[in-house]
mmCIF file with all atom_site columns, C-alpha atoms and ligand atoms in Angstrom:
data_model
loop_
_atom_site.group_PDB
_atom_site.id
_atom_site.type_symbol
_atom_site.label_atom_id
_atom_site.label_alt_id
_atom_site.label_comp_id
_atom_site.label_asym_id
_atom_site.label_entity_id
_atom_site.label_seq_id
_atom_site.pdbx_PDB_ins_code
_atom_site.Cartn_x
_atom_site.Cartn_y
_atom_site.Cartn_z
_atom_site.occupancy
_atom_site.B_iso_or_equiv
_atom_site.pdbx_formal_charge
_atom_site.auth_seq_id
_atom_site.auth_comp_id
_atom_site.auth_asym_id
_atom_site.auth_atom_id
_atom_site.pdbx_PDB_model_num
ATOM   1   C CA  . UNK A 1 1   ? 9.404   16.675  -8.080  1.00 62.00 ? 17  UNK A CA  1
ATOM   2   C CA  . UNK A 1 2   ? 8.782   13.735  -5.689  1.00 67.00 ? 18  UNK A CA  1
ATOM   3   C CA  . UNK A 1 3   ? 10.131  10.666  -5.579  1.00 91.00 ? 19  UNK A CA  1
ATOM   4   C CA  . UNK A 1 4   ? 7.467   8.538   -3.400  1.00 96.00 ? 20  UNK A CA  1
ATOM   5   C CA  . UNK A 1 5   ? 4.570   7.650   -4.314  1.00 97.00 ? 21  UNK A CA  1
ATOM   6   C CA  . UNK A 1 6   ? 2.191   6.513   -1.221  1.00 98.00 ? 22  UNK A CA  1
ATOM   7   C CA  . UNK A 1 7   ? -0.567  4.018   -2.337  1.00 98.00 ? 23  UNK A CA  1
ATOM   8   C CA  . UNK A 1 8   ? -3.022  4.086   0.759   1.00 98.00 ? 24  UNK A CA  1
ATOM   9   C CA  . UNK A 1 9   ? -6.734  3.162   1.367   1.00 96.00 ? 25  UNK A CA  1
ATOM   10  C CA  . UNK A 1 10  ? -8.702  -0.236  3.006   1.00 93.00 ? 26  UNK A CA  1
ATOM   11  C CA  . UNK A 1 11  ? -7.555  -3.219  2.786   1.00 89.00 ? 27  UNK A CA  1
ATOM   12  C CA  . UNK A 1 12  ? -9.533  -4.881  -0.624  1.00 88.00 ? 28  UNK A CA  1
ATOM   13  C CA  . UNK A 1 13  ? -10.444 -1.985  -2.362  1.00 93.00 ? 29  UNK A CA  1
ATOM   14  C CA  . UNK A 1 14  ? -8.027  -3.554  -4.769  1.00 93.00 ? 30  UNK A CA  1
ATOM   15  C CA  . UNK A 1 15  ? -4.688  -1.835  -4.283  1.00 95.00 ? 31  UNK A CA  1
ATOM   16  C CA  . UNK A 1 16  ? -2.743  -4.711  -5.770  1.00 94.00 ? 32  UNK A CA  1
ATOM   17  C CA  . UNK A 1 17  ? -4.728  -4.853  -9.050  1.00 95.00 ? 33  UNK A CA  1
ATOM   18  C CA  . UNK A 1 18  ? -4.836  -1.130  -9.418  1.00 97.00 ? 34  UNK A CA  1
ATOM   19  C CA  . UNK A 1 19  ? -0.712  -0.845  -9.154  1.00 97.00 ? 35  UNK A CA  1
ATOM   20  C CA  . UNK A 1 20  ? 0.083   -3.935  -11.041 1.00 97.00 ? 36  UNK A CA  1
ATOM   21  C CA  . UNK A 1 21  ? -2.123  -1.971  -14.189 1.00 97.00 ? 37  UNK A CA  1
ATOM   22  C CA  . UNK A 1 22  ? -0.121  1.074   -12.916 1.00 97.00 ? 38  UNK A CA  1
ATOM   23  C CA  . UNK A 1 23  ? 2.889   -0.547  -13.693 1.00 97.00 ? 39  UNK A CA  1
ATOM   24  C CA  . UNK A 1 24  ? 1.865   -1.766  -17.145 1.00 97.00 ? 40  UNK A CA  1
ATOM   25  C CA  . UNK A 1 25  ? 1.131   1.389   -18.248 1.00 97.00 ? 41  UNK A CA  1
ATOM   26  C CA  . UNK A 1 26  ? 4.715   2.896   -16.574 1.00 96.00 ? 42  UNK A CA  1
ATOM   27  C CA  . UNK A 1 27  ? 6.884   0.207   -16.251 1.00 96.00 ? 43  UNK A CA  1
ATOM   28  C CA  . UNK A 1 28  ? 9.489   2.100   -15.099 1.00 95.00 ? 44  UNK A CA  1
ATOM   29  C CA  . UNK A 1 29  ? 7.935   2.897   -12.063 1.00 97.00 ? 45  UNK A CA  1
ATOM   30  C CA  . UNK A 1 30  ? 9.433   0.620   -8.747  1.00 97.00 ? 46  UNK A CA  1
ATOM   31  C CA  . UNK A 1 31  ? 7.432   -0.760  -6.341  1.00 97.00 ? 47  UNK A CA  1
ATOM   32  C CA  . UNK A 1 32  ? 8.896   -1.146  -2.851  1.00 98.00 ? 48  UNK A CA  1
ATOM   33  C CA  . UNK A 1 33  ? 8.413   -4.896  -1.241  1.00 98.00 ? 49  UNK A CA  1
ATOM   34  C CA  . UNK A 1 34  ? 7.353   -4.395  2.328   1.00 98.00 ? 50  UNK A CA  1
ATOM   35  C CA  . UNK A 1 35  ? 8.477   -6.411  5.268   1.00 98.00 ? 51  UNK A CA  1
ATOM   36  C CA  . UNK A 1 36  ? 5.684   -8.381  7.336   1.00 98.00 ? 52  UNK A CA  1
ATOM   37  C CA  . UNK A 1 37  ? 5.038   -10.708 10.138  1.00 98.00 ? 53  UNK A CA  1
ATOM   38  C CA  . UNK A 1 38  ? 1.679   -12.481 8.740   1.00 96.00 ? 54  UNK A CA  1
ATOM   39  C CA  . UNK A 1 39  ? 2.075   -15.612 6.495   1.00 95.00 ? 55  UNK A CA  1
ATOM   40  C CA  . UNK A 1 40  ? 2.431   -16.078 3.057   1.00 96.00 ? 56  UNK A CA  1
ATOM   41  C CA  . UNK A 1 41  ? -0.503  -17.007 1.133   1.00 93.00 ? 57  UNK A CA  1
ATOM   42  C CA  . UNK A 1 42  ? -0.924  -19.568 -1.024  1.00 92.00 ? 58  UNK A CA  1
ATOM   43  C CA  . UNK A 1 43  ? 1.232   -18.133 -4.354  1.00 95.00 ? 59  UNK A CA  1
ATOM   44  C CA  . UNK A 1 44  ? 3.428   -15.748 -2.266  1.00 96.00 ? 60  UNK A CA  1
ATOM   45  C CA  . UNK A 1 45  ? 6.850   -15.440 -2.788  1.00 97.00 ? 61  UNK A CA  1
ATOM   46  C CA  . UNK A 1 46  ? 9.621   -14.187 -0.280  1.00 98.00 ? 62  UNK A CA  1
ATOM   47  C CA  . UNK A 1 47  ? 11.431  -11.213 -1.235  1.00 97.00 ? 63  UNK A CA  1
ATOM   48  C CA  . UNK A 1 48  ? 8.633   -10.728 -4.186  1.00 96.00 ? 64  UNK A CA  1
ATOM   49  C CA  . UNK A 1 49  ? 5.601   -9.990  -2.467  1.00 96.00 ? 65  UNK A CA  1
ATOM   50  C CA  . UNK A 1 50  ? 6.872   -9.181  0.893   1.00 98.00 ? 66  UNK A CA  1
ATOM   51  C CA  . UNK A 1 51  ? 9.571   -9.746  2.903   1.00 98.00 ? 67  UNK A CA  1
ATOM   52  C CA  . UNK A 1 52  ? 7.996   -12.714 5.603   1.00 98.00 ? 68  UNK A CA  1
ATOM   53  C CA  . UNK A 1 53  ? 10.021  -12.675 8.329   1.00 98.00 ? 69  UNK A CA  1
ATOM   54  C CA  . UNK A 1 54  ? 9.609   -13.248 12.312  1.00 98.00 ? 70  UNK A CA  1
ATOM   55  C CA  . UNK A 1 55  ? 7.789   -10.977 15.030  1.00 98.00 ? 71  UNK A CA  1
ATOM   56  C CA  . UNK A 1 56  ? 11.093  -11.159 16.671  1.00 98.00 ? 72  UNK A CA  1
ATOM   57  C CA  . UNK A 1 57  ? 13.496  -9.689  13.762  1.00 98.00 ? 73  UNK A CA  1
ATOM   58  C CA  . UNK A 1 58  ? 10.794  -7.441  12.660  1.00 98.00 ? 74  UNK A CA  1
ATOM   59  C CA  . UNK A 1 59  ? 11.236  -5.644  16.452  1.00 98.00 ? 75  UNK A CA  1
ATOM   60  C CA  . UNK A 1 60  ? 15.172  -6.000  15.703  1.00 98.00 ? 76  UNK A CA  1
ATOM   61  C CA  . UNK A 1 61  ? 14.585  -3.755  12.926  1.00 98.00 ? 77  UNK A CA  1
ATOM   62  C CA  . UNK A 1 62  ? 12.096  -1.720  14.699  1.00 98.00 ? 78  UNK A CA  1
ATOM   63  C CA  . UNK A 1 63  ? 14.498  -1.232  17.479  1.00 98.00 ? 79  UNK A CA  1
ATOM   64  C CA  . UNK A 1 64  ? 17.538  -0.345  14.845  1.00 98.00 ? 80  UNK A CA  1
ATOM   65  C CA  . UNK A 1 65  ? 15.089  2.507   13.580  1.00 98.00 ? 81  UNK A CA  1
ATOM   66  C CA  . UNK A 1 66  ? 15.401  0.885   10.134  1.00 98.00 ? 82  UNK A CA  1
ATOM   67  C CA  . UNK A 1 67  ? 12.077  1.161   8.857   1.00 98.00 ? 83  UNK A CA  1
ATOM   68  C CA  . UNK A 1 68  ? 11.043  4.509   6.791   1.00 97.00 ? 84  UNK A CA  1
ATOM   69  C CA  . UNK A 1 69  ? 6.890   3.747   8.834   1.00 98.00 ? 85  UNK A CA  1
ATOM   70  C CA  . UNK A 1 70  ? 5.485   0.280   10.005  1.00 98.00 ? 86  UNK A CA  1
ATOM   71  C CA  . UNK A 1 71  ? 2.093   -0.732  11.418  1.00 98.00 ? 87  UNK A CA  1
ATOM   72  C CA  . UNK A 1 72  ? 0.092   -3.295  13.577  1.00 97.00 ? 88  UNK A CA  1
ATOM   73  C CA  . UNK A 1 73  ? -2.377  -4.354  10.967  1.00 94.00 ? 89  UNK A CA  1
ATOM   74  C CA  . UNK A 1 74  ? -5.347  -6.834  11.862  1.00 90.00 ? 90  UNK A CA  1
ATOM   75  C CA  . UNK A 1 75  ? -3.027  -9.087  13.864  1.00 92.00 ? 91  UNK A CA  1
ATOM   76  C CA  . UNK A 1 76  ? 0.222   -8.502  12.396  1.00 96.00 ? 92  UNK A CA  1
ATOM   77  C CA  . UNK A 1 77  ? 3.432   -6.082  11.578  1.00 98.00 ? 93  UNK A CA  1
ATOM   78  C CA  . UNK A 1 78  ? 3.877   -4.262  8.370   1.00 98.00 ? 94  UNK A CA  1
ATOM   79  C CA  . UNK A 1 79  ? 7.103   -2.093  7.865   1.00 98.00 ? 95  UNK A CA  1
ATOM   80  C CA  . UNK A 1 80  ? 8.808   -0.287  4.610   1.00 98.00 ? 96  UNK A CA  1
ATOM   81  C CA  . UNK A 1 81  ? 12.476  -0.904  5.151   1.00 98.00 ? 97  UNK A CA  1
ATOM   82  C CA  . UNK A 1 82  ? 14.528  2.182   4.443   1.00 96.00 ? 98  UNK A CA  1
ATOM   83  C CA  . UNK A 1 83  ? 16.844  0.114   2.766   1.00 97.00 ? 99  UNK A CA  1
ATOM   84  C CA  . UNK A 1 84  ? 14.500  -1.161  0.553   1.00 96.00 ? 100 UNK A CA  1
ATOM   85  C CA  . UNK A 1 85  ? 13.582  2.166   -0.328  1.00 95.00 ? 101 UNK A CA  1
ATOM   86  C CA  . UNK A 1 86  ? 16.796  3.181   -1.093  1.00 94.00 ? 102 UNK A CA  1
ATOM   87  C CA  . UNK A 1 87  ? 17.657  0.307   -3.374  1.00 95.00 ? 103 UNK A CA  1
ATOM   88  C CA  . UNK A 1 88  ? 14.351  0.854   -5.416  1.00 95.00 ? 104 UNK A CA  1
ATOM   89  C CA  . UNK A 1 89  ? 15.328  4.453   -6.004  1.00 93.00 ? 105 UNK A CA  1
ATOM   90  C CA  . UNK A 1 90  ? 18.591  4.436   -6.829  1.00 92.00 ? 106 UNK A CA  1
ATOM   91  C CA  . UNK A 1 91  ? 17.546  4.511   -10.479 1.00 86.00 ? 107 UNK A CA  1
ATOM   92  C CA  . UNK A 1 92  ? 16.133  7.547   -10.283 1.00 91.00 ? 108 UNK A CA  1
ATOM   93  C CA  . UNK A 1 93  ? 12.638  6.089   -11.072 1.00 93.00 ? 109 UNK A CA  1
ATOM   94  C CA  . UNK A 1 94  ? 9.551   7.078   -8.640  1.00 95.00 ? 110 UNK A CA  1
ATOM   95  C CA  . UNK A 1 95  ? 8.914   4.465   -5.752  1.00 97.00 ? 111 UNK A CA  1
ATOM   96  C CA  . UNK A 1 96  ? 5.514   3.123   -4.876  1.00 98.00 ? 112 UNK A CA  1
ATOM   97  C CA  . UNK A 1 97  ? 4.700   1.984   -1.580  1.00 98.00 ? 113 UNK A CA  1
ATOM   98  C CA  . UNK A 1 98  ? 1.520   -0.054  -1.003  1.00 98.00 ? 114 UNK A CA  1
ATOM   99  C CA  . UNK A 1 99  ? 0.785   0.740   2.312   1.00 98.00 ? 115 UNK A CA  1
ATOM   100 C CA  . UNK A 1 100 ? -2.297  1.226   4.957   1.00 96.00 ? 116 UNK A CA  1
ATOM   101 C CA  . UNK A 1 101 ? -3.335  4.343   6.346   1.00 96.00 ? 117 UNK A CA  1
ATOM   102 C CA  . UNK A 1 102 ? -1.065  4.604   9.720   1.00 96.00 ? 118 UNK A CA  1
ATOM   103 C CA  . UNK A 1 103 ? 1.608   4.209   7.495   1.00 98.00 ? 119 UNK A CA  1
ATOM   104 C CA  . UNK A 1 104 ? 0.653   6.699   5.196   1.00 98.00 ? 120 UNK A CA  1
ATOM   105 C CA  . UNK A 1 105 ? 0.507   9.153   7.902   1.00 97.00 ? 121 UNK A CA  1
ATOM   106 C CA  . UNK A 1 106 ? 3.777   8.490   9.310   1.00 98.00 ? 122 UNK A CA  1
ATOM   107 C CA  . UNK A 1 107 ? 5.582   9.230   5.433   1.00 97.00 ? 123 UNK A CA  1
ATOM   108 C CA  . UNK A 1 108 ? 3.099   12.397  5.651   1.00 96.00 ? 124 UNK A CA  1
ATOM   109 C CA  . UNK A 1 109 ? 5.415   13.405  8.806   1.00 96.00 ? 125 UNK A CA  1
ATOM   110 C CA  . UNK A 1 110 ? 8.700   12.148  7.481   1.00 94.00 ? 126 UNK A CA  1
ATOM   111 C CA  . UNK A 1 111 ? 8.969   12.687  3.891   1.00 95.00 ? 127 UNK A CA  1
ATOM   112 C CA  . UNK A 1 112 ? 6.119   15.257  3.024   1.00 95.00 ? 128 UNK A CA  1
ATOM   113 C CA  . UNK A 1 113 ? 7.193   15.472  -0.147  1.00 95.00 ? 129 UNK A CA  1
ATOM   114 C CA  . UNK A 1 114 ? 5.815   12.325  -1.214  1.00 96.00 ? 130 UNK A CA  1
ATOM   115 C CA  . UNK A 1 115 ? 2.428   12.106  -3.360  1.00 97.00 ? 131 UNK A CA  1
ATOM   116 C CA  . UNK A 1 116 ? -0.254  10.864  -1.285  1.00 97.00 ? 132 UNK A CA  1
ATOM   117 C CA  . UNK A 1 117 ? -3.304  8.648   -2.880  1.00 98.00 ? 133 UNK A CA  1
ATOM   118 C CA  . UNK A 1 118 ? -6.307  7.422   -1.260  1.00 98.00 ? 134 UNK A CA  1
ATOM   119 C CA  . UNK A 1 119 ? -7.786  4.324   -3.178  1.00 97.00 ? 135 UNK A CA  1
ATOM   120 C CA  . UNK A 1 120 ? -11.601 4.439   -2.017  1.00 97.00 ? 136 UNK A CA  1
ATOM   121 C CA  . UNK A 1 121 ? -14.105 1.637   -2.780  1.00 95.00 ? 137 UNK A CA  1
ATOM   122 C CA  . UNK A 1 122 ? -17.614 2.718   -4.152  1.00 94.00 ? 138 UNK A CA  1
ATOM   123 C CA  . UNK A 1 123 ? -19.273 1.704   -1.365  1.00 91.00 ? 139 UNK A CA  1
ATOM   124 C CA  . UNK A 1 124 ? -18.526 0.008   2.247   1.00 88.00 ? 140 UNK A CA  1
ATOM   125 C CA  . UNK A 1 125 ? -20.699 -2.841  0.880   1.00 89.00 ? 141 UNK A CA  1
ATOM   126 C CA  . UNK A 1 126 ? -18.667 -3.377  -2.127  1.00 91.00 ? 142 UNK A CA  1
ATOM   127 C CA  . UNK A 1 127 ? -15.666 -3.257  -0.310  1.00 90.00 ? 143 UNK A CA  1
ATOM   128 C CA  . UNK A 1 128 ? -17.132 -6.150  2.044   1.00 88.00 ? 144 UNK A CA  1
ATOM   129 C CA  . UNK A 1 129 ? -18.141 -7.949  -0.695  1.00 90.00 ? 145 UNK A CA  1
ATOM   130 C CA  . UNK A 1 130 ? -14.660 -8.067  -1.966  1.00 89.00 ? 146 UNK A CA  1
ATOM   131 C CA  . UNK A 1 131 ? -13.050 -9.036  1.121   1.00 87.00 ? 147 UNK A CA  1
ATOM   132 C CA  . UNK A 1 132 ? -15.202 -11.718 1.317   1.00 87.00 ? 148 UNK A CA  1
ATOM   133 C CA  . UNK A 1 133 ? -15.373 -12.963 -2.494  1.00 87.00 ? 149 UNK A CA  1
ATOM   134 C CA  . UNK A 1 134 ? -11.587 -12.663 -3.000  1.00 82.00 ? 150 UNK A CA  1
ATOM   135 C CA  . UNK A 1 135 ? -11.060 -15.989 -0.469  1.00 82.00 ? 151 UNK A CA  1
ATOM   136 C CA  . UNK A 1 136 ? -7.388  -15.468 0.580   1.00 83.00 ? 152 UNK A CA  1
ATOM   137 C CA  . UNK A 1 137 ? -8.240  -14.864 3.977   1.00 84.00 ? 153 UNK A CA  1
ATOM   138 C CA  . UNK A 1 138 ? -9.677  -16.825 6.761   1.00 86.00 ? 154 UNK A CA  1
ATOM   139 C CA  . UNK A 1 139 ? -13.002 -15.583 8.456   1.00 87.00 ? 155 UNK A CA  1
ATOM   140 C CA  . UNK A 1 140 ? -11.556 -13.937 11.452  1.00 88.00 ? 156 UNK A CA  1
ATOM   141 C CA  . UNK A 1 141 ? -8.998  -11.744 8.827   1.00 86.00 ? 157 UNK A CA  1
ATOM   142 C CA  . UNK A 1 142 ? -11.747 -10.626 6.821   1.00 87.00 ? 158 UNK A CA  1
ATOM   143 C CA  . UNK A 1 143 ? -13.298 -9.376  10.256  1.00 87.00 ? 159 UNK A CA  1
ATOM   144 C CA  . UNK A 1 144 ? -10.471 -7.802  11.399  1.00 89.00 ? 160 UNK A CA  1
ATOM   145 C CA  . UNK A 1 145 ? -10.304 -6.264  8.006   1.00 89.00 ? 161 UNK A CA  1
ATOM   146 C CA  . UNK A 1 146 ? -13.374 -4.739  7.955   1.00 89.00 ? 162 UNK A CA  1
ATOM   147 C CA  . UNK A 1 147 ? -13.478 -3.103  11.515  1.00 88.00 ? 163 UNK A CA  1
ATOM   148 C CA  . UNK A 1 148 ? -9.993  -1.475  10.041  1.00 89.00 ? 164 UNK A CA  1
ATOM   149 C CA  . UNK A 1 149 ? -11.854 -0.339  6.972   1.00 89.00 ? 165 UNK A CA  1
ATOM   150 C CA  . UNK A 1 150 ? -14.439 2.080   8.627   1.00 87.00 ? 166 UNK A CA  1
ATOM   151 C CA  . UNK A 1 151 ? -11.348 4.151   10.435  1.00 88.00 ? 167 UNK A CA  1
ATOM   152 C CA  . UNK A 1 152 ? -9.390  3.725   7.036   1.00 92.00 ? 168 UNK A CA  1
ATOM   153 C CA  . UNK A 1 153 ? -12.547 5.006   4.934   1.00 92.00 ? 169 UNK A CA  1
ATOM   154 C CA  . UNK A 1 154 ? -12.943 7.965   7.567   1.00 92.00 ? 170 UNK A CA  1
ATOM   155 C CA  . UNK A 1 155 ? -9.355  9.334   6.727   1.00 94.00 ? 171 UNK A CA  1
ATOM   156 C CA  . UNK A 1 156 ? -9.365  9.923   2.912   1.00 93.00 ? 172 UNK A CA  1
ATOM   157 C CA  . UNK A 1 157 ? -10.392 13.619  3.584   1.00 94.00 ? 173 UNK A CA  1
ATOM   158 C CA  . UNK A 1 158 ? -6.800  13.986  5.055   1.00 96.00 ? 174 UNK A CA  1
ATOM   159 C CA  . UNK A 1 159 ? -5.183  13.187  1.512   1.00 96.00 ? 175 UNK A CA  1
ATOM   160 C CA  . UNK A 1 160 ? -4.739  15.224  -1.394  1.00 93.00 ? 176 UNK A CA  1
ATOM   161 C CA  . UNK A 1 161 ? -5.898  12.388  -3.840  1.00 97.00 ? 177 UNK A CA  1
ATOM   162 C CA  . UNK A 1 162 ? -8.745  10.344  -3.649  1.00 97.00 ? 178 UNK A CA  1
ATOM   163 C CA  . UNK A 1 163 ? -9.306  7.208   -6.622  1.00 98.00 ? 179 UNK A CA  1
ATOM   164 C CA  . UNK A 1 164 ? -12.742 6.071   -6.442  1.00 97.00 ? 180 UNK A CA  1
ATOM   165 C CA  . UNK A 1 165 ? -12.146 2.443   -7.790  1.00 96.00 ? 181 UNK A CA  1
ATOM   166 C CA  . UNK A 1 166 ? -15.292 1.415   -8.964  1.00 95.00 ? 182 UNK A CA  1
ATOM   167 C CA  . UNK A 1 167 ? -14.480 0.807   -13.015 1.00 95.00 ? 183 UNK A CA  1
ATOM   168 C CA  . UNK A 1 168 ? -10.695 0.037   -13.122 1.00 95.00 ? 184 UNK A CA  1
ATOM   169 C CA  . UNK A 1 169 ? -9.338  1.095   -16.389 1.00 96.00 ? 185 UNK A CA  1
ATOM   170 C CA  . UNK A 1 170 ? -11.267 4.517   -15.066 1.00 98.00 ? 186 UNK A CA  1
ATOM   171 C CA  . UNK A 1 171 ? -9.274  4.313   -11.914 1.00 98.00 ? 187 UNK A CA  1
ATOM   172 C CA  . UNK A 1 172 ? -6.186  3.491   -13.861 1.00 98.00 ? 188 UNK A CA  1
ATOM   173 C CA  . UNK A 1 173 ? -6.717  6.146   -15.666 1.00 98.00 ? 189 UNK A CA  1
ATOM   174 C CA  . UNK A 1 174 ? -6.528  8.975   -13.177 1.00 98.00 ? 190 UNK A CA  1
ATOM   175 C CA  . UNK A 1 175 ? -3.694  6.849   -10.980 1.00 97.00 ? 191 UNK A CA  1
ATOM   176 C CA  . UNK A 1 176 ? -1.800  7.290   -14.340 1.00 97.00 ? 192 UNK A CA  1
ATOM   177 C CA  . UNK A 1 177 ? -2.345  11.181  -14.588 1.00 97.00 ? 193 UNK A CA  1
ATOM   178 C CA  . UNK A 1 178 ? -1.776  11.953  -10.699 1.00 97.00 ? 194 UNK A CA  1
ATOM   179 C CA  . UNK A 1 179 ? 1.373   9.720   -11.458 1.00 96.00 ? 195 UNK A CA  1
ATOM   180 C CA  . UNK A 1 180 ? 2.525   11.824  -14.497 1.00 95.00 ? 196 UNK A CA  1
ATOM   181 C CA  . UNK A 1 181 ? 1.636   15.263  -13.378 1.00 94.00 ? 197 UNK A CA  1
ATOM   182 C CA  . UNK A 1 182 ? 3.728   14.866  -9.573  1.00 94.00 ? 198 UNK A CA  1
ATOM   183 C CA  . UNK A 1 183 ? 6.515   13.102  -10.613 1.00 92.00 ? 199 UNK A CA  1
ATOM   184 C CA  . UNK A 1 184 ? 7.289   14.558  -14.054 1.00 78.00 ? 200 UNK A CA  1
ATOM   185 C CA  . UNK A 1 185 ? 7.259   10.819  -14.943 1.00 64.00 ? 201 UNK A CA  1
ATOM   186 C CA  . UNK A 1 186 ? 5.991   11.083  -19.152 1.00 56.00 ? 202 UNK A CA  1
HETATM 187 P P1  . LIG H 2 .   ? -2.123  -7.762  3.207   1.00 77.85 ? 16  LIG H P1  1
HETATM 188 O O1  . LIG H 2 .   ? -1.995  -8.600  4.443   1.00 77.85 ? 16  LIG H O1  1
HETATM 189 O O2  . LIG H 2 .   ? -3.517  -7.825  2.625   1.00 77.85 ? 16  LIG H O2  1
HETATM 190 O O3  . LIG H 2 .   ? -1.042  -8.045  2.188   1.00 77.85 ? 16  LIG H O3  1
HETATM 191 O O4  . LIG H 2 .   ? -1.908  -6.248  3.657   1.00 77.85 ? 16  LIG H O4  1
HETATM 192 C C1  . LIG H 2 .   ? -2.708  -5.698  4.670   1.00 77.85 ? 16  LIG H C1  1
HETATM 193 C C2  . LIG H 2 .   ? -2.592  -4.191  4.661   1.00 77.85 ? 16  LIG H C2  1
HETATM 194 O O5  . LIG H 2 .   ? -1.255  -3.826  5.009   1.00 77.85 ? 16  LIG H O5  1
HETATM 195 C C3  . LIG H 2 .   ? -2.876  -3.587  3.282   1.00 77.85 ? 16  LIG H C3  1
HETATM 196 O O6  . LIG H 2 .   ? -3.701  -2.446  3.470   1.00 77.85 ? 16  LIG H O6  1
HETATM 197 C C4  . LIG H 2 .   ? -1.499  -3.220  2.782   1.00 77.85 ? 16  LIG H C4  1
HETATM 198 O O7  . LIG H 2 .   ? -1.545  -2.086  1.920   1.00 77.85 ? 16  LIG H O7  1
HETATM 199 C C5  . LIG H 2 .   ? -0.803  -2.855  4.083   1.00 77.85 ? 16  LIG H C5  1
HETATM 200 N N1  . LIG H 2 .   ? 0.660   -2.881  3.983   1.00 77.85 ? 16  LIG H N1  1
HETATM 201 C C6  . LIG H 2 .   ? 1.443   -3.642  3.189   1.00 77.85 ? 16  LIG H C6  1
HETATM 202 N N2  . LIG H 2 .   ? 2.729   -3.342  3.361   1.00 77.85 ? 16  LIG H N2  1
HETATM 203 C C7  . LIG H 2 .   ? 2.789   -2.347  4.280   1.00 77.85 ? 16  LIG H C7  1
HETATM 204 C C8  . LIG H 2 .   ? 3.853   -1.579  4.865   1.00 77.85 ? 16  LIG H C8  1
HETATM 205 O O8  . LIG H 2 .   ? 5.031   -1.730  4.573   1.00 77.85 ? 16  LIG H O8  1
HETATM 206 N N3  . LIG H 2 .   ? 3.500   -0.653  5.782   1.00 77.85 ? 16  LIG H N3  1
HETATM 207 C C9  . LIG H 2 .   ? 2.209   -0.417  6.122   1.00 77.85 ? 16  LIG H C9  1
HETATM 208 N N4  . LIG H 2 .   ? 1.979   0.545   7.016   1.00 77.85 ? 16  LIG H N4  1
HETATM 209 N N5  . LIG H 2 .   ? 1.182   -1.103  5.600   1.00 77.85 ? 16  LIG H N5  1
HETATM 210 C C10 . LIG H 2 .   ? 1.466   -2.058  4.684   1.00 77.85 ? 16  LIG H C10 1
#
């Protein structure tokens, strides 16, 4: 049964919210804490949220081949350190990894055994509107963010699972069962 679970979809279609309810309902589940080059934002914590470092030591771990997949993401570098994923695992309990689409596709290549969801917004307009509502990003960010979303949007035919999230105990719901049923997690 796998092991991974891959979390993929736009960026504010509400990921975060979705997997922290995820993990209520299955708290044994892990999540892997990605590496990054953008800042913090306000309420962030190092080594909880992500792992904030430098351009220049995320290409030192580029160039050691120690992430699992990384990205260029509206202006900066996301990565899933293979150590990280091998310290969340070691339990035994499924790993999540909250990652874009690029990403996605890379752990489709390299561990195709992992479960693949696509988190999909009800509409491209309430995925805007939630971009721009949710504040935590500066106007140029949000722009960036939403010229990735209409690639993003036009790849959730390539995965197996697709979450609409439009009510989110409904989404919950069926993150929940794809969880259960493909990782023998009860
Ligand atoms: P944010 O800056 O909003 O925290 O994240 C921006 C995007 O990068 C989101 O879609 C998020 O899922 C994605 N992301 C976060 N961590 C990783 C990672 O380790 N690898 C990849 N490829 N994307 C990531």
């Amino acid at each position: 049964m796998a092991r991974t679970v891959v979390i993929t979809g736009p960026s504010g279609v509400g990921k975060g919210t979705l997997i922290r309810s995820l993990r209520e309902r299955m708290p044994e589940l892990q999540l892997s804490v990605s590496a990054t080059t953008r800042r913090p934002r306000t309420g962030e914590t190092q080594g909880e949220d992500y792992h904030f470092m430098s351009p220049a030591e995320f290409e030192q771990h580029v160039a050691a081949g120690d992430f699992v997949e990384h990205a260029d993401y509206a202006g900066a570098r996301y990565g899933t350190l293979r150590s990280e994923l091998e310290t969340r695992s070691a339990s035994g309990a499924p790993v999540l990894l909250e990652i874009e689409v690029q990403g996605a596709r890379q752990v489709r290549r390299t561990m195709p055994e992992a479960v693949q969801v696509f988190i999909a917004p009800p509409s491209v307009e309430a995925l805007r509107a939630r971009l721009v509502g949710r504040g935590t990003d500066p106007p140029e960010q949000v722009e960036a963010r939403l010229r990735s979303a209409e690639a993003e949007l036009a790849a959730q035919q390539e995965f197996p699972h697709v979450v609409v999230n439009d009510r989110l105990e409904d989404a919950v719901e069926e993150l929940v069962q794809i969880v259960r049923e493909t990782t023998s997690t009860r």
